[in-house]
CSV table of C-alpha atoms in Angstrom, one decimal:
chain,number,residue,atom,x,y,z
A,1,UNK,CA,62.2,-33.6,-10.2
A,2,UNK,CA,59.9,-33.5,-13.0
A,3,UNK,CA,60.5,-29.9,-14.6
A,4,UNK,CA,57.5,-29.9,-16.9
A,5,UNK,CA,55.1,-30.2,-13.8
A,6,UNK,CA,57.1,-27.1,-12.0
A,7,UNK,CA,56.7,-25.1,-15.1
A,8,UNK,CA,52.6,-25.7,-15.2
A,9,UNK,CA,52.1,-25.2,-11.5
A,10,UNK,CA,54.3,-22.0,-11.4
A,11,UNK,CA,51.4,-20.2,-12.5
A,12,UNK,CA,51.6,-17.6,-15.1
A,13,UNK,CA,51.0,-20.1,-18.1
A,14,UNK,CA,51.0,-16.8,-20.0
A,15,UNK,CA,49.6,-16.4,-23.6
A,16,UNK,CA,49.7,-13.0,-25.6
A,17,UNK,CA,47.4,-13.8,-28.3
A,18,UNK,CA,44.1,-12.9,-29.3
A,19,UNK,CA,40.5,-11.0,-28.2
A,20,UNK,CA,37.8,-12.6,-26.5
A,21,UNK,CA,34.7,-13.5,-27.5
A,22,UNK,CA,30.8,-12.4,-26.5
A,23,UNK,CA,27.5,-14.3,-25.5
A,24,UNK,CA,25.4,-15.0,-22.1
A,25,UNK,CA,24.6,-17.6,-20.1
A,26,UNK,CA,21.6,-18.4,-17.2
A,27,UNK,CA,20.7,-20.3,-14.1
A,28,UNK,CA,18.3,-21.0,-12.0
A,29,UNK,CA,17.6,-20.6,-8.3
A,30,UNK,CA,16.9,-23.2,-5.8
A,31,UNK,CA,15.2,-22.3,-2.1
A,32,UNK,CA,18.5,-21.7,0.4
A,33,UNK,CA,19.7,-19.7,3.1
A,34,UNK,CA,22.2,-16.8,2.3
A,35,UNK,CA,24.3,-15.6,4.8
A,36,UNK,CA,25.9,-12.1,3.7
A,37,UNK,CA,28.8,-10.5,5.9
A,38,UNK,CA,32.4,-9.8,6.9
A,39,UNK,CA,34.9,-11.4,9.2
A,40,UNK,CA,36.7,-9.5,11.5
A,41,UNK,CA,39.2,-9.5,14.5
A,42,UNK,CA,37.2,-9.5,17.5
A,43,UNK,CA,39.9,-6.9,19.2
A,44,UNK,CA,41.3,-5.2,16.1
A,45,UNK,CA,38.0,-5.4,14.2
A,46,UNK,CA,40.1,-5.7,10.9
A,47,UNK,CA,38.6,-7.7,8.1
A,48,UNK,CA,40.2,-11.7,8.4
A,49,UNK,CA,41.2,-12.5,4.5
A,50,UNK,CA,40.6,-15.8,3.6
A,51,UNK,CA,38.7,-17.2,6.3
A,52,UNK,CA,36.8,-20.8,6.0
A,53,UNK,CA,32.9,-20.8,6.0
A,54,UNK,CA,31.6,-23.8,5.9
A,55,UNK,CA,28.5,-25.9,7.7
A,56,UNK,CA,29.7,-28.5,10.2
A,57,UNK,CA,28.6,-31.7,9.5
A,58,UNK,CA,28.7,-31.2,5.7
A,59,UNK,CA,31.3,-30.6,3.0
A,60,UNK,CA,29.3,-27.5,1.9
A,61,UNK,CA,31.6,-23.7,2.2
A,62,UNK,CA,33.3,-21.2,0.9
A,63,UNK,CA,36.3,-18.8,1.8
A,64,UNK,CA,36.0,-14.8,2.5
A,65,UNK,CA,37.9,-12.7,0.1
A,66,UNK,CA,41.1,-10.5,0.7
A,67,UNK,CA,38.2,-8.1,2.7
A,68,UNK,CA,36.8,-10.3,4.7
A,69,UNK,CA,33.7,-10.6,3.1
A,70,UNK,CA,31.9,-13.7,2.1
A,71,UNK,CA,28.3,-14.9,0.6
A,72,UNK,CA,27.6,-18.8,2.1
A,73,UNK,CA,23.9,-20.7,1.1
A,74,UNK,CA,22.7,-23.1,2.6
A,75,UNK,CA,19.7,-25.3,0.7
A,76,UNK,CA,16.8,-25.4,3.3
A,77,UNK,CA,16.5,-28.7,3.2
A,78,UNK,CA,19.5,-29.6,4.8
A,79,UNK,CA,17.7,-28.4,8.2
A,80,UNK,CA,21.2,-27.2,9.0
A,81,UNK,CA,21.2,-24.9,12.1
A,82,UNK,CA,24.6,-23.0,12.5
A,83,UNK,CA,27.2,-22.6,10.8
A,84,UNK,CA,31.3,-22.3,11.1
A,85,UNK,CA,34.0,-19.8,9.9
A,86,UNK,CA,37.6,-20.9,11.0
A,87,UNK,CA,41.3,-19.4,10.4
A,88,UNK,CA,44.9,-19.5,10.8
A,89,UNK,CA,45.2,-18.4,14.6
A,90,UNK,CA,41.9,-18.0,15.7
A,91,UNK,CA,39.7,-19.5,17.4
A,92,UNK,CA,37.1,-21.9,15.1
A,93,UNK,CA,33.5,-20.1,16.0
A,94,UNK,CA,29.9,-21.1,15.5
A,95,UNK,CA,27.0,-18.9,14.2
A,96,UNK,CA,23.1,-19.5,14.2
A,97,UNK,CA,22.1,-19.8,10.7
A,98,UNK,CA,18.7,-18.2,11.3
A,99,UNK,CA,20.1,-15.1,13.6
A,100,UNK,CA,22.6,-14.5,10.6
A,101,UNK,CA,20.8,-13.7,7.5
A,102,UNK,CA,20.7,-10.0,6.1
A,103,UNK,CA,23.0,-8.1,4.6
A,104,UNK,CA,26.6,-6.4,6.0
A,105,UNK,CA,26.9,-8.7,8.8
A,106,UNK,CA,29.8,-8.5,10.8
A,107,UNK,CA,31.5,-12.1,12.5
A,108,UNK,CA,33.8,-11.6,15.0
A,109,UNK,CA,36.9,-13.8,15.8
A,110,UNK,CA,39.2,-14.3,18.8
A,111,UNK,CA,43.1,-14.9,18.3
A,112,UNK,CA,44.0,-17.8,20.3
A,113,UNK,CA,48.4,-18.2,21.2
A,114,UNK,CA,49.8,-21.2,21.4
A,115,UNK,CA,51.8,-22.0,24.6
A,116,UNK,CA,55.3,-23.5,23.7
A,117,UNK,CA,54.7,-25.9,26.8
A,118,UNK,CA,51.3,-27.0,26.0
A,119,UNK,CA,53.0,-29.3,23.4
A,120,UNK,CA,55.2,-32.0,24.4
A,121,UNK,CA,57.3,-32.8,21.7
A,122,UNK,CA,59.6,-30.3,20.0
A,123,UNK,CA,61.2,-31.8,17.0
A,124,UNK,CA,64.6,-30.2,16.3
A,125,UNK,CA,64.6,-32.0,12.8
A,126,UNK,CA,62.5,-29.7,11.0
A,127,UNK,CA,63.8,-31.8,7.5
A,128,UNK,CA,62.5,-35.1,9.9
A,129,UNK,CA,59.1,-33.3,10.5
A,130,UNK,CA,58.5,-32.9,6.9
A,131,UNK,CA,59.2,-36.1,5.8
A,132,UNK,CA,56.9,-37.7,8.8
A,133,UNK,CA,54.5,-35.7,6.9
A,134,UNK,CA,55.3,-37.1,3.4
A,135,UNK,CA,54.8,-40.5,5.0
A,136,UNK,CA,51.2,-40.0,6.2
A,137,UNK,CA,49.9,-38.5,3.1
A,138,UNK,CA,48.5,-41.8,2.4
A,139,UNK,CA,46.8,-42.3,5.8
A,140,UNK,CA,45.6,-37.8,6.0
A,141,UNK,CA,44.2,-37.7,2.8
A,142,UNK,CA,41.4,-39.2,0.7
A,143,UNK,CA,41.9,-42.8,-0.3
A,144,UNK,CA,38.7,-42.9,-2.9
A,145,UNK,CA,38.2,-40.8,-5.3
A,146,UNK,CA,35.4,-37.8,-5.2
A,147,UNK,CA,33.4,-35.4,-7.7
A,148,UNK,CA,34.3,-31.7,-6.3
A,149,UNK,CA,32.3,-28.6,-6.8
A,150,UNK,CA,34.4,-25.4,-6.9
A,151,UNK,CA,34.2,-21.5,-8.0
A,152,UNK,CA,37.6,-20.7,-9.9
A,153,UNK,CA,38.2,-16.7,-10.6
A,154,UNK,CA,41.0,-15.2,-12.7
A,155,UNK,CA,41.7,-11.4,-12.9
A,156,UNK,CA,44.4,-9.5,-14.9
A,157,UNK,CA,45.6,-6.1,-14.3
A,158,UNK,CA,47.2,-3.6,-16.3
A,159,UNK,CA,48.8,-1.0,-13.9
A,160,UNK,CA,45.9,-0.4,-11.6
A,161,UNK,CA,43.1,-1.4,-13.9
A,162,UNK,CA,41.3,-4.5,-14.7
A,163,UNK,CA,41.7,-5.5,-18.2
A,164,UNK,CA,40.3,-9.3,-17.7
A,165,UNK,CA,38.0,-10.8,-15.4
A,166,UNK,CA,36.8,-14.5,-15.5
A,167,UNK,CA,34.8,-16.6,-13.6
A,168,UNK,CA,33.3,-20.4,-13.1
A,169,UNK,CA,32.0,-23.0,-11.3
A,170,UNK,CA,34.0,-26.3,-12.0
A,171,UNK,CA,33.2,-30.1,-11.6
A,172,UNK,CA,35.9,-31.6,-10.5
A,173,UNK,CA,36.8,-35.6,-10.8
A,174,UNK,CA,39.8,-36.1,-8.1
A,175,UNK,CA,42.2,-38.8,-8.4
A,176,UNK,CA,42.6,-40.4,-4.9
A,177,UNK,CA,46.2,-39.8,-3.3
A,178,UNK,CA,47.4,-42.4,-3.6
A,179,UNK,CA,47.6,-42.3,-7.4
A,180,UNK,CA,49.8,-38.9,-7.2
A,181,UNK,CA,51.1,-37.8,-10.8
A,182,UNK,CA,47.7,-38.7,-12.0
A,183,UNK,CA,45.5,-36.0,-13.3
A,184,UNK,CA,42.2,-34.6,-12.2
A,185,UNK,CA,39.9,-33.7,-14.3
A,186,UNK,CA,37.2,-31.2,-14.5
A,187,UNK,CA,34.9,-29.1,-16.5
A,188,UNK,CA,33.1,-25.6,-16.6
A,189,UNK,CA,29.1,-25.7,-15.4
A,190,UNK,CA,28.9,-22.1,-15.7
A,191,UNK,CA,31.1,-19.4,-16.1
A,192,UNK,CA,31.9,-15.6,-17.5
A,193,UNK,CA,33.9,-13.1,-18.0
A,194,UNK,CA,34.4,-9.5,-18.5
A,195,UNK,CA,35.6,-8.9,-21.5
A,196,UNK,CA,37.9,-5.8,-21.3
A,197,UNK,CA,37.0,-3.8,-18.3
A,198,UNK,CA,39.2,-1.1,-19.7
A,199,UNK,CA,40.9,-1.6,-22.9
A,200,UNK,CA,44.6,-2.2,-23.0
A,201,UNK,CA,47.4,-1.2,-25.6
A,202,UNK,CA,48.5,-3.8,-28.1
A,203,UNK,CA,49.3,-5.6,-25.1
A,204,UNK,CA,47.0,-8.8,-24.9
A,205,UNK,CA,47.5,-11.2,-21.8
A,206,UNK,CA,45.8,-14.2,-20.9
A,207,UNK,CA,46.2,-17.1,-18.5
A,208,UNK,CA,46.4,-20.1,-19.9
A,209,UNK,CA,45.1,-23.1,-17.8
A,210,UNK,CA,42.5,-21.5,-15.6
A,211,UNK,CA,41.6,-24.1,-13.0
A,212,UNK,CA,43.4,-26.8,-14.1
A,213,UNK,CA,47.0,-25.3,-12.5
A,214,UNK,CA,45.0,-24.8,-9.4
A,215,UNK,CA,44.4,-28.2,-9.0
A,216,UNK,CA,48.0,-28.8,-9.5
A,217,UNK,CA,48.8,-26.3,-6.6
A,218,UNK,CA,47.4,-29.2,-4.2
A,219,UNK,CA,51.1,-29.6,-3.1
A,220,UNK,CA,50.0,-32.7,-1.5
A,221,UNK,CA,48.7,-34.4,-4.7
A,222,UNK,CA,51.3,-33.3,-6.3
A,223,UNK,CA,54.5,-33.2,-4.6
A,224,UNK,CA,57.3,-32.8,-7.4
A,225,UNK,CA,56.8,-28.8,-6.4
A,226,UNK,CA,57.6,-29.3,-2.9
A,227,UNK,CA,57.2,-32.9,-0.9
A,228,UNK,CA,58.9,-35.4,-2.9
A,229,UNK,CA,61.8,-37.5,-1.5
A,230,UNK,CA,64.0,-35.8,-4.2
A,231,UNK,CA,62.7,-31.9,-3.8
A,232,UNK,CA,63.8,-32.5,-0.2
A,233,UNK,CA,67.1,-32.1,-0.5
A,234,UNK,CA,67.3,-28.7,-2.2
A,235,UNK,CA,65.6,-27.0,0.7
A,236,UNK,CA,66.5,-26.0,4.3
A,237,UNK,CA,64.1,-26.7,6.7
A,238,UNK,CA,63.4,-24.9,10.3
A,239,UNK,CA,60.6,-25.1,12.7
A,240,UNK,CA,59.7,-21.2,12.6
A,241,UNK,CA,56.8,-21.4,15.6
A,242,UNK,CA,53.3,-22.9,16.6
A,243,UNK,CA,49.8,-21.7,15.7
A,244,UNK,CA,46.2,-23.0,15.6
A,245,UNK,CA,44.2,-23.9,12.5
A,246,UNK,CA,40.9,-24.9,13.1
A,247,UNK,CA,41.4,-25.8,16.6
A,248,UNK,CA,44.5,-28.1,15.7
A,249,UNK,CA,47.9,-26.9,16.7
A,250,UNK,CA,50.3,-27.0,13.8
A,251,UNK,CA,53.9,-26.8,13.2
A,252,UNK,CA,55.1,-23.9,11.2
A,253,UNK,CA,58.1,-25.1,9.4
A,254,UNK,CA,60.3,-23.0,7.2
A,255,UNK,CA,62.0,-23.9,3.9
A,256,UNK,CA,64.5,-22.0,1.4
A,257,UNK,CA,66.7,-22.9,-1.4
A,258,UNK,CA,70.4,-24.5,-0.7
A,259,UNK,CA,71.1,-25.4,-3.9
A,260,UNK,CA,70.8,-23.4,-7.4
A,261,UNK,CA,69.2,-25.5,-10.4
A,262,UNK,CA,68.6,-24.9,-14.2
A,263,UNK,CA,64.8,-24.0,-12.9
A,264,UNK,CA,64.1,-21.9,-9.9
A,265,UNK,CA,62.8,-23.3,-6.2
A,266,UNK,CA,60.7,-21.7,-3.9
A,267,UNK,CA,61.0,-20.5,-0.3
A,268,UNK,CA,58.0,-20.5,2.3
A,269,UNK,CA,56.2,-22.2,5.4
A,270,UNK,CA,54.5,-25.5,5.5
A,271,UNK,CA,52.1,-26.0,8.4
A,272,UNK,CA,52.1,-29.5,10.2
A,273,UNK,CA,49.0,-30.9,12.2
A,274,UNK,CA,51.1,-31.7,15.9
A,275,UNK,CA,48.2,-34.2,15.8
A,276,UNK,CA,47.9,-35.8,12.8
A,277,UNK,CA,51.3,-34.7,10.8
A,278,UNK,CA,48.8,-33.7,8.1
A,279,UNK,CA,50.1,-31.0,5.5
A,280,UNK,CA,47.1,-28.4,6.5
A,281,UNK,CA,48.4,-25.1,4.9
A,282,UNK,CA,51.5,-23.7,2.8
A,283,UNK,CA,52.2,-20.1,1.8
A,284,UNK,CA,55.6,-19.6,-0.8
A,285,UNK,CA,57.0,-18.4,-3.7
A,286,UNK,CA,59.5,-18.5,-6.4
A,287,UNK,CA,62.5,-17.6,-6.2
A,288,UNK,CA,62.9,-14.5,-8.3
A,289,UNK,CA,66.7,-14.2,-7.6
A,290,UNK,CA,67.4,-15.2,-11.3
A,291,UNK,CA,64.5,-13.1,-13.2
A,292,UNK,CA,65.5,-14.5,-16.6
A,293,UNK,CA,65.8,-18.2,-15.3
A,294,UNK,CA,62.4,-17.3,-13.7
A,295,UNK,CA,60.8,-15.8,-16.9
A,296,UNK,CA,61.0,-19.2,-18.6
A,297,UNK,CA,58.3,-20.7,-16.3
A,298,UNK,CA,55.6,-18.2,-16.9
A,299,UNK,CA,55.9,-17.4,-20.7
A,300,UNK,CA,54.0,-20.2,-23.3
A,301,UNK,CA,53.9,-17.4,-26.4
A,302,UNK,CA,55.2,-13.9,-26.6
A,303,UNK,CA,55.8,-11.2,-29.0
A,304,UNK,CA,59.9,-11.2,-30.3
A,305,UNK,CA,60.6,-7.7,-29.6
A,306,UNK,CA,58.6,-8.0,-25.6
A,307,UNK,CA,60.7,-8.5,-22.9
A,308,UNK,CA,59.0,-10.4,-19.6
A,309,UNK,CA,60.6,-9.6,-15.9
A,310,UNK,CA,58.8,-11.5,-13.2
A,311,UNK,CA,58.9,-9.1,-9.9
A,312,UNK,CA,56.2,-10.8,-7.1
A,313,UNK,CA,54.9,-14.4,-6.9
A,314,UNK,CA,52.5,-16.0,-3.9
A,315,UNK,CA,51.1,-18.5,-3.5
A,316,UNK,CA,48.6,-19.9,-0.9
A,317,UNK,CA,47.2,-23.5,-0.4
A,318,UNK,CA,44.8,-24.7,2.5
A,319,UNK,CA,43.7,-28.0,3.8
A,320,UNK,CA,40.3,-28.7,5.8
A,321,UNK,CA,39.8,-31.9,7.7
A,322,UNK,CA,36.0,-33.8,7.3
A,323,UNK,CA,35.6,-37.1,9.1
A,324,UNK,CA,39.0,-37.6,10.0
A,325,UNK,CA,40.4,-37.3,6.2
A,326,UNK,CA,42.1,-33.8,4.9
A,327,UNK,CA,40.9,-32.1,1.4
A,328,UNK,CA,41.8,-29.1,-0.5
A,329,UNK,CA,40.0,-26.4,0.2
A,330,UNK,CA,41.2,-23.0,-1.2
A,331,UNK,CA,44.2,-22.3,-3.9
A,332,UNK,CA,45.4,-18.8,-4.4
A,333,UNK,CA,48.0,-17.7,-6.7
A,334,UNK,CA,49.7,-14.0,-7.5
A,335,UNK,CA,51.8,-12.9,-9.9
A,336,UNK,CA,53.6,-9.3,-11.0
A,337,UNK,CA,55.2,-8.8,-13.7
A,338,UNK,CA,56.5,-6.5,-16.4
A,339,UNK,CA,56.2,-6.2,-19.8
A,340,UNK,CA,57.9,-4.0,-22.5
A,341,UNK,CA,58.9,-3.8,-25.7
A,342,UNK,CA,62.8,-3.6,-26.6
A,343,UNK,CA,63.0,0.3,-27.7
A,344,UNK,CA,60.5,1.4,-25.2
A,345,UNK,CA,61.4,3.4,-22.4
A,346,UNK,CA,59.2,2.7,-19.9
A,347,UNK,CA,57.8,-0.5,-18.6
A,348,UNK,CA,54.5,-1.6,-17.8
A,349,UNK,CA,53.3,-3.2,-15.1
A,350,UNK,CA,50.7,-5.8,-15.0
A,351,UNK,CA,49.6,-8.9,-11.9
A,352,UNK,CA,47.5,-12.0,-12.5
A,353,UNK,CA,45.1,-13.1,-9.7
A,354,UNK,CA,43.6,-16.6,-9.6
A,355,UNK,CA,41.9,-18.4,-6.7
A,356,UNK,CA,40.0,-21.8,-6.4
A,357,UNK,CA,38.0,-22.7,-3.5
A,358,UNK,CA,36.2,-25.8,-3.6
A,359,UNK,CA,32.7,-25.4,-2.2
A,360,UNK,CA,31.4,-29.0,-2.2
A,361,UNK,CA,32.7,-32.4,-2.1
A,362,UNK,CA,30.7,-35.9,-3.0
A,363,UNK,CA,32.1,-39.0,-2.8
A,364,UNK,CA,28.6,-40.8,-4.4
A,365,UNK,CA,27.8,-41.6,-7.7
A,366,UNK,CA,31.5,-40.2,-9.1
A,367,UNK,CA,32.0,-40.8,-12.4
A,368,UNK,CA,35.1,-39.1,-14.1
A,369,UNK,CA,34.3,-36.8,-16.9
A,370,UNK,CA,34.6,-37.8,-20.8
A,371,UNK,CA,37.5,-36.4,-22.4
A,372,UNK,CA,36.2,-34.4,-25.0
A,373,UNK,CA,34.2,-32.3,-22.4
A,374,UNK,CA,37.3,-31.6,-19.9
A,375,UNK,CA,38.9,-28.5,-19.5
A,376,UNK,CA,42.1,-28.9,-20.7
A,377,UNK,CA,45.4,-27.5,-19.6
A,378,UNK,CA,46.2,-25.9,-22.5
A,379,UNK,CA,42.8,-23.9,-22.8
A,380,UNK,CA,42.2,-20.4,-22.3
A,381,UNK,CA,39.2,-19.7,-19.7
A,382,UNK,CA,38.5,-16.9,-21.0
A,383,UNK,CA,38.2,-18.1,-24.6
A,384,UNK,CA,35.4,-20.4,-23.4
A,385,UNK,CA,32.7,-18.2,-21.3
A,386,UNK,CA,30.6,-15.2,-22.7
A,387,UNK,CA,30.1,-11.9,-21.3
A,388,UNK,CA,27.5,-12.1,-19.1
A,389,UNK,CA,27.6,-10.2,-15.3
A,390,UNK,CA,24.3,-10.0,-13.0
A,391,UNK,CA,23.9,-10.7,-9.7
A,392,UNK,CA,21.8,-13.4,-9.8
A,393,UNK,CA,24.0,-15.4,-12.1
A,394,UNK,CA,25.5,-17.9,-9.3
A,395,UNK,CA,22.0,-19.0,-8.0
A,396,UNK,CA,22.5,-21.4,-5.4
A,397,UNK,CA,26.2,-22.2,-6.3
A,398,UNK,CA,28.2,-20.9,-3.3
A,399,UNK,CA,31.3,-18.8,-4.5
A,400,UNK,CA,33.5,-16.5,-3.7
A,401,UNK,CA,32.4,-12.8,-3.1
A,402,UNK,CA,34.7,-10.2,-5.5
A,403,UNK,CA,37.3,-8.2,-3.7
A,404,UNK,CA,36.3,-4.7,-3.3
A,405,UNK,CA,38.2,-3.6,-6.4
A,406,UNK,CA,37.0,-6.3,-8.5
A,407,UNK,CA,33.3,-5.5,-7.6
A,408,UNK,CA,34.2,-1.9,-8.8
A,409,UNK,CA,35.6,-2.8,-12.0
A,410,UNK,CA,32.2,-5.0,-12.8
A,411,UNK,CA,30.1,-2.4,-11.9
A,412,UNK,CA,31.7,-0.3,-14.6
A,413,UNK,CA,31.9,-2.8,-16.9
A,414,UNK,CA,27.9,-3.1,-16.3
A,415,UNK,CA,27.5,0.6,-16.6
A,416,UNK,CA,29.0,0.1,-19.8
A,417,UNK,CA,26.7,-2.9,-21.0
A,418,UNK,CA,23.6,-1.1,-19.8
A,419,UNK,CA,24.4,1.8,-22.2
């Protein structure tokens, strides 16, 4: 297993160094459809995190936020007439572009069960299953390689406040599959940040690699973390249940450590298409059994005298399937941690959000990126964007809407800019 990969997709990337920087940027607007509202359980009505919004037909979309709420637009010109929002054990539903628009719109889903009997085959080899899928990565996933359009957001947390927020849309230039352990690359359109929403103590964190390590969450792509023929054998496997994503029944098959390692592994679920044995969705984490063994995957640069304790990790990666062929489509990665200094008493507590969903997908005209304008994995997002926050700073570019305490935390942060 290659242990330098595993340490850059394990997300953290942490460097205490430095202040960020100050400036503004602008777009402009094209003429689109925006579709504001919230998914929810049609029986519950509780807001649906992370549900799929996309147009069928098209590779344009986005994904809801942890409330439920999403922004899509949809350029006129595409004529397009409905529109689709899809998730993990519901059923895929269609909405009429023109009878959606406004504000605080609510969408209603129906939880669909999968019958045990509807499905013929039962593998008892859950280790077999997996490697069925490892076998058809090839034949699931794109063959050519495509330019990707996706909104990347980062957000760090000191206790309960925000001390870092970043944003960006990214150009993406994706190596096929079938050249895994080759690297995408990408660069920043537009993005921004915060600066410090509230100021922190001598403390400074910030996340090094930005939307570069998620691109190298795409499991698939990338399979030292979890699908190659080695990782296999460190990990039980079971078949945990069966559930629908966008309309396909799936396999939930889950995996744990058997074997201890100078790095740490990761327990989870992998979700297998009964159809296709596409990969379509994993959820896991680290094993944080061993905090110190742990520790050394997050920290690039830290003060002597700080002490690091990882105490939460997630992570979240989902598939769609256009014209017969799977694709990332939304990367989400946690982590908790705490930081203190030798002779202090009491620790502090601090968490690093970043998500990536990719929003549109073009396999004309790609041309991979120069170098010397590529976001490298060693660079800082935050070093790169100015402070700049107004709602119309996205335009047309769909992204993903701020979680209800992130949208708080800007609007102070405006407050304070305004005065």
């Amino acid at each position: 297993m290659k242990t330098n990969l595993i340490k850059s997709i394990t997300l953290g990337l942490l460097a205490v160094v430095g202040l960020m920087t100050a400036g503004f940027a602008q777009t402009g607007a094209q003429s689109f459809h925006s579709i504001h509202g919230v998914v929810k359980d049609a029986k519950t009505q509780k807001p649906i995190a992370f549900a799929s919004v996309f147009v069928p037909g098209t590779s344009i979309g986005t994904v809801a936020n942890l409330d439920g709420v999403f922004t899509l637009k949809v350029d006129k010109s595409l004529d397009a007439e409905r529109f689709s929002i899809s998730h993990l054990g519901y059923r895929m539903s269609q909405f009429v572009i023109e009878e959606s628009l406004g504000e605080d719109r609510v969408f209603l889903l129906e939880a669909f069960s999968v019958l045990l009997q509807e499905v013929v085959i039962q593998p008892n080899d859950a280790r077999a299953l997996v490697e069925q899928a490892i076998d058809k990565v090839f034949v699931n996933y794109p063959e050519e390689p495509l330019k990707l359009t996706g909104f990347y957001r980062e957000a760090i947390k000191q206790r309960r406040d925000y001390i870092s927020i970043s944003e960006a849309v990214v150009d993406v230039y994706q190596v096929p599959y079938k050249h895994q352990y080759q690297s995408d690359r990408m660069k920043i359109v537009q993005g921004r940040k915060s600066g410090d929403v509230k100021k922190a103590d001598t403390l400074i964190v910030k996340l090094q690699g930005g939307p570069h390590v998620s691109m190298l969450l795409d499991i698939v792509k990338n399979p030292d973390v979890l699908l190659s023929r080695e990782t296999l054998k460190y990990y039980e496997y079971e078949l945990l249940d069966m559930v629908r994503i966008d309309n396909e029944t799936n396999y939930v098959i889950g995996f744990e450590p058997r074997a201890k390692l100078p790095f740490p592994l990761y327990q989870g679920k992998l979700y297998i298409s009964t159809e296709t044995l596409a990969i379509t969705m994993a959820e896991f984490s680290l094993d944080l059994s061993d905090k110190d063994k742990a520790a050394q995957n997050f920290i690039m640069k830290k003060p002597a005298r700080m002490r690091f304790t990882p105490t939460n990790t997630n992570y979240l990666v989902t598939y769609k399937e256009i014209d017969g062929k799977y694709h990332i489509n939304y990367v989400r990665s946690e982590l908790e941690f705490f930081a203190d200094g030798r002779r202090r008493i009491f620790r502090t507590p601090y968490s690093i959000m970043a998500e990536m969903a990719i929003t549109n997908r073009d396999s004309k005209d790609v041309n991979r990126m120069a170098h010397r304008e590529s976001f490298r994995p060693n660079t800082i997002l935050a070093d790169q964007v100015p402070v700049y926050f107004d709602q119309e700073f996205w335009g047309n570019y769909n992204v993903i809407e701020p979680e209800e305490s992130i949208e708080s935390a800007i609007q102070k942060l405006n407050k304070r800019l305004e005065n």
